[in-house]
């Protein structure tokens, strides 16, 4: 089976965004460039971790390689909605990050979820000694190469998107629905 690699090196636009009302949002990474538009779905926690790990990667690149980093974005930056149509190419299972020292760019790779991940999630702890094949070889990918400035802008927007959801309950931290929720700290009474 052939796999597709959607490469944007660099993209015209690369953002995290959502579709749907808070509580029912679907999160996407979307890349646009060269007349192409690719959207891949992922979980909210993946977007949050991606922003956090990109920040760590930029700090490490500055420390180890002396890369000049832009200050945290003061302006709002790209706050436009996702480009239409938002057609899901695949659901992300794995995210990979790298820093290319030669071009001083950040490489982000989103790899489609595969059957091997489903087996791992089900608790298949036994591994076959003869299975030396890379599990991600035949999976679709989205690969994006960003400058440190574009990476910083992506981080800021990703954090805004993650924080734009439902506010947390001050007692238990779970998201509050507009109609309230059953708070475990109140022994199941509505809050």
mmCIF file of C-alpha atoms in Angstrom:
data_model
loop_
_atom_site.group_PDB
_atom_site.id
_atom_site.type_symbol
_atom_site.label_atom_id
_atom_site.label_comp_id
_atom_site.label_asym_id
_atom_site.label_seq_id
_atom_site.Cartn_x
_atom_site.Cartn_y
_atom_site.Cartn_z
ATOM 1 C CA UNK A 1 0.000 0.000 0.000
ATOM 2 C CA UNK A 2 1.387 3.393 -0.921
ATOM 3 C CA UNK A 3 1.441 6.263 1.480
ATOM 4 C CA UNK A 4 1.345 9.984 0.858
ATOM 5 C CA UNK A 5 3.745 12.534 2.229
ATOM 6 C CA UNK A 6 2.221 16.010 2.219
ATOM 7 C CA UNK A 7 5.331 18.200 2.395
ATOM 8 C CA UNK A 8 5.226 21.975 2.887
ATOM 9 C CA UNK A 9 8.749 23.341 3.026
ATOM 10 C CA UNK A 10 7.865 26.115 3.911
ATOM 11 C CA UNK A 11 4.065 26.510 3.970
ATOM 12 C CA UNK A 12 2.255 29.759 3.231
ATOM 13 C CA UNK A 13 0.230 29.111 6.393
ATOM 14 C CA UNK A 14 0.443 26.436 9.115
ATOM 15 C CA UNK A 15 -1.989 26.651 12.030
ATOM 16 C CA UNK A 16 -3.851 24.689 14.672
ATOM 17 C CA UNK A 17 -7.584 25.269 14.725
ATOM 18 C CA UNK A 18 -10.943 23.774 15.596
ATOM 19 C CA UNK A 19 -14.314 23.064 14.088
ATOM 20 C CA UNK A 20 -17.444 22.878 16.242
ATOM 21 C CA UNK A 21 -18.751 24.377 19.473
ATOM 22 C CA UNK A 22 -16.794 24.110 22.757
ATOM 23 C CA UNK A 23 -17.204 20.653 24.201
ATOM 24 C CA UNK A 24 -17.655 19.138 20.743
ATOM 25 C CA UNK A 25 -14.630 20.638 18.981
ATOM 26 C CA UNK A 26 -12.495 18.700 16.541
ATOM 27 C CA UNK A 27 -8.883 19.875 16.475
ATOM 28 C CA UNK A 28 -6.925 20.169 13.241
ATOM 29 C CA UNK A 29 -3.475 21.039 11.979
ATOM 30 C CA UNK A 30 -3.808 22.767 8.632
ATOM 31 C CA UNK A 31 -1.098 23.551 6.084
ATOM 32 C CA UNK A 32 -1.545 25.628 2.940
ATOM 33 C CA UNK A 33 0.924 26.265 0.158
ATOM 34 C CA UNK A 34 1.473 25.846 -3.561
ATOM 35 C CA UNK A 35 -2.270 25.701 -4.245
ATOM 36 C CA UNK A 36 -2.715 22.790 -1.828
ATOM 37 C CA UNK A 37 -4.615 22.633 1.470
ATOM 38 C CA UNK A 38 -4.130 19.730 3.892
ATOM 39 C CA UNK A 39 -6.004 19.305 7.180
ATOM 40 C CA UNK A 40 -5.280 16.507 9.658
ATOM 41 C CA UNK A 41 -7.308 15.794 12.799
ATOM 42 C CA UNK A 42 -5.787 15.287 16.226
ATOM 43 C CA UNK A 43 -6.661 15.459 19.913
ATOM 44 C CA UNK A 44 -6.638 18.588 22.058
ATOM 45 C CA UNK A 45 -3.896 17.142 24.264
ATOM 46 C CA UNK A 46 -1.736 16.568 21.160
ATOM 47 C CA UNK A 47 -2.052 20.243 20.180
ATOM 48 C CA UNK A 48 -1.167 21.305 23.729
ATOM 49 C CA UNK A 49 1.848 18.979 23.899
ATOM 50 C CA UNK A 50 2.989 20.030 20.424
ATOM 51 C CA UNK A 51 3.094 23.685 21.503
ATOM 52 C CA UNK A 52 4.944 22.770 24.707
ATOM 53 C CA UNK A 53 7.522 20.562 22.956
ATOM 54 C CA UNK A 54 8.096 23.123 20.190
ATOM 55 C CA UNK A 55 8.897 25.710 22.863
ATOM 56 C CA UNK A 56 11.391 23.276 24.420
ATOM 57 C CA UNK A 57 12.893 22.511 20.993
ATOM 58 C CA UNK A 58 13.442 26.212 20.255
ATOM 59 C CA UNK A 59 15.074 26.736 23.654
ATOM 60 C CA UNK A 60 17.339 23.739 23.133
ATOM 61 C CA UNK A 61 18.294 24.933 19.617
ATOM 62 C CA UNK A 62 19.211 28.316 21.046
ATOM 63 C CA UNK A 63 21.236 26.770 23.859
ATOM 64 C CA UNK A 64 23.082 24.162 21.763
ATOM 65 C CA UNK A 65 23.429 25.857 18.379
ATOM 66 C CA UNK A 66 23.175 29.570 19.184
ATOM 67 C CA UNK A 67 20.073 30.036 17.047
ATOM 68 C CA UNK A 68 18.595 33.530 17.237
ATOM 69 C CA UNK A 69 15.051 33.232 18.522
ATOM 70 C CA UNK A 70 12.337 35.834 18.210
ATOM 71 C CA UNK A 71 10.745 37.131 21.382
ATOM 72 C CA UNK A 72 7.333 35.790 22.289
ATOM 73 C CA UNK A 73 4.748 37.258 19.991
ATOM 74 C CA UNK A 74 3.263 40.431 21.449
ATOM 75 C CA UNK A 75 0.698 40.907 18.688
ATOM 76 C CA UNK A 76 -2.292 38.637 18.175
ATOM 77 C CA UNK A 77 -0.873 37.167 14.972
ATOM 78 C CA UNK A 78 -2.940 34.838 12.778
ATOM 79 C CA UNK A 79 -6.346 34.559 14.396
ATOM 80 C CA UNK A 80 -8.296 33.725 11.231
ATOM 81 C CA UNK A 81 -10.436 30.585 11.074
ATOM 82 C CA UNK A 82 -9.260 27.466 9.288
ATOM 83 C CA UNK A 83 -9.375 27.648 5.500
ATOM 84 C CA UNK A 84 -12.317 25.912 3.844
ATOM 85 C CA UNK A 85 -12.909 23.171 2.995
ATOM 86 C CA UNK A 86 -11.708 21.428 6.146
ATOM 87 C CA UNK A 87 -11.466 17.865 4.845
ATOM 88 C CA UNK A 88 -9.671 15.465 7.182
ATOM 89 C CA UNK A 89 -6.847 13.708 5.326
ATOM 90 C CA UNK A 90 -6.127 11.424 8.286
ATOM 91 C CA UNK A 91 -6.147 11.295 12.089
ATOM 92 C CA UNK A 92 -2.739 11.906 13.674
ATOM 93 C CA UNK A 93 -1.292 9.103 15.743
ATOM 94 C CA UNK A 94 2.296 10.271 16.147
ATOM 95 C CA UNK A 95 3.961 13.677 16.081
ATOM 96 C CA UNK A 96 7.662 14.069 15.370
ATOM 97 C CA UNK A 97 9.843 17.143 15.871
ATOM 98 C CA UNK A 98 13.346 17.969 14.715
ATOM 99 C CA UNK A 99 15.600 20.972 14.316
ATOM 100 C CA UNK A 100 17.567 21.196 11.064
ATOM 101 C CA UNK A 101 20.802 22.995 11.970
ATOM 102 C CA UNK A 102 21.858 23.543 8.332
ATOM 103 C CA UNK A 103 18.743 25.535 7.421
ATOM 104 C CA UNK A 104 17.914 26.710 10.982
ATOM 105 C CA UNK A 105 14.355 25.421 10.614
ATOM 106 C CA UNK A 106 11.980 23.338 12.698
ATOM 107 C CA UNK A 107 10.557 20.203 11.067
ATOM 108 C CA UNK A 108 7.166 18.982 12.282
ATOM 109 C CA UNK A 109 5.881 15.632 11.074
ATOM 110 C CA UNK A 110 2.354 14.393 11.783
ATOM 111 C CA UNK A 111 1.989 10.668 11.071
ATOM 112 C CA UNK A 112 -1.360 8.944 10.606
ATOM 113 C CA UNK A 113 -2.626 6.565 13.271
ATOM 114 C CA UNK A 114 -2.070 2.968 12.234
ATOM 115 C CA UNK A 115 -3.114 -0.519 13.255
ATOM 116 C CA UNK A 116 0.086 -1.026 15.276
ATOM 117 C CA UNK A 117 -0.962 1.806 17.602
ATOM 118 C CA UNK A 118 -4.337 0.175 18.182
ATOM 119 C CA UNK A 119 -2.594 -3.029 19.281
ATOM 120 C CA UNK A 120 -0.369 -1.109 21.695
ATOM 121 C CA UNK A 121 -3.364 0.739 23.150
ATOM 122 C CA UNK A 122 -5.104 -2.587 23.778
ATOM 123 C CA UNK A 123 -2.243 -3.665 26.012
ATOM 124 C CA UNK A 124 -0.396 -5.985 23.653
ATOM 125 C CA UNK A 125 2.799 -6.076 25.713
ATOM 126 C CA UNK A 126 4.323 -9.036 23.906
ATOM 127 C CA UNK A 127 6.521 -8.017 21.003
ATOM 128 C CA UNK A 128 7.728 -10.253 18.209
ATOM 129 C CA UNK A 129 11.525 -10.469 18.109
ATOM 130 C CA UNK A 130 11.501 -10.752 14.286
ATOM 131 C CA UNK A 131 9.450 -7.577 13.822
ATOM 132 C CA UNK A 132 12.222 -5.150 12.841
ATOM 133 C CA UNK A 133 10.007 -3.253 10.400
ATOM 134 C CA UNK A 134 9.352 0.390 11.217
ATOM 135 C CA UNK A 135 5.622 0.649 12.072
ATOM 136 C CA UNK A 136 5.254 4.114 10.529
ATOM 137 C CA UNK A 137 6.684 3.252 7.090
ATOM 138 C CA UNK A 138 3.392 2.837 5.233
ATOM 139 C CA UNK A 139 1.432 5.623 6.921
ATOM 140 C CA UNK A 140 0.428 8.987 5.493
ATOM 141 C CA UNK A 141 2.338 12.008 6.772
ATOM 142 C CA UNK A 142 2.164 15.770 6.916
ATOM 143 C CA UNK A 143 5.636 17.325 6.995
ATOM 144 C CA UNK A 144 6.111 21.049 7.588
ATOM 145 C CA UNK A 145 9.334 23.061 7.776
ATOM 146 C CA UNK A 146 9.082 26.350 9.715
ATOM 147 C CA UNK A 147 11.424 29.187 10.583
ATOM 148 C CA UNK A 148 11.843 29.931 14.304
ATOM 149 C CA UNK A 149 9.606 33.006 13.840
ATOM 150 C CA UNK A 150 6.833 30.959 12.215
ATOM 151 C CA UNK A 151 7.243 28.304 14.910
ATOM 152 C CA UNK A 152 6.793 30.917 17.646
ATOM 153 C CA UNK A 153 3.616 32.181 15.915
ATOM 154 C CA UNK A 154 2.311 28.607 15.670
ATOM 155 C CA UNK A 155 2.963 28.044 19.394
ATOM 156 C CA UNK A 156 1.084 31.209 20.389
ATOM 157 C CA UNK A 157 -1.925 30.363 18.230
ATOM 158 C CA UNK A 158 -2.001 26.724 19.392
ATOM 159 C CA UNK A 159 -2.097 27.873 23.015
ATOM 160 C CA UNK A 160 -4.938 30.308 22.257
ATOM 161 C CA UNK A 161 -6.915 27.566 20.500
ATOM 162 C CA UNK A 162 -6.471 25.106 23.370
ATOM 163 C CA UNK A 163 -7.430 27.708 25.995
ATOM 164 C CA UNK A 164 -10.490 28.896 24.039
ATOM 165 C CA UNK A 165 -12.591 25.919 25.088
ATOM 166 C CA UNK A 166 -14.880 25.462 28.045
ATOM 167 C CA UNK A 167 -13.674 27.013 31.301
ATOM 168 C CA UNK A 168 -12.583 24.559 34.016
ATOM 169 C CA UNK A 169 -14.572 23.958 37.173
ATOM 170 C CA UNK A 170 -12.808 25.777 40.025
ATOM 171 C CA UNK A 171 -13.241 22.744 42.284
ATOM 172 C CA UNK A 172 -12.455 19.687 40.168
ATOM 173 C CA UNK A 173 -10.840 21.135 37.040
ATOM 174 C CA UNK A 174 -13.164 19.320 34.639
ATOM 175 C CA UNK A 175 -14.653 21.416 31.819
ATOM 176 C CA UNK A 176 -17.908 23.205 32.591
ATOM 177 C CA UNK A 177 -20.796 22.713 30.188
ATOM 178 C CA UNK A 178 -23.142 25.664 29.621
ATOM 179 C CA UNK A 179 -25.785 23.742 31.608
ATOM 180 C CA UNK A 180 -23.277 22.989 34.414
ATOM 181 C CA UNK A 181 -21.827 19.609 35.309
ATOM 182 C CA UNK A 182 -21.913 16.972 38.009
ATOM 183 C CA UNK A 183 -18.956 17.933 40.137
ATOM 184 C CA UNK A 184 -17.330 15.052 42.021
ATOM 185 C CA UNK A 185 -16.229 17.527 44.695
ATOM 186 C CA UNK A 186 -19.909 18.273 45.397
ATOM 187 C CA UNK A 187 -20.827 14.584 45.668
ATOM 188 C CA UNK A 188 -22.604 14.648 42.322
ATOM 189 C CA UNK A 189 -24.699 17.784 42.781
ATOM 190 C CA UNK A 190 -24.986 20.149 39.831
ATOM 191 C CA UNK A 191 -22.685 23.119 39.810
#
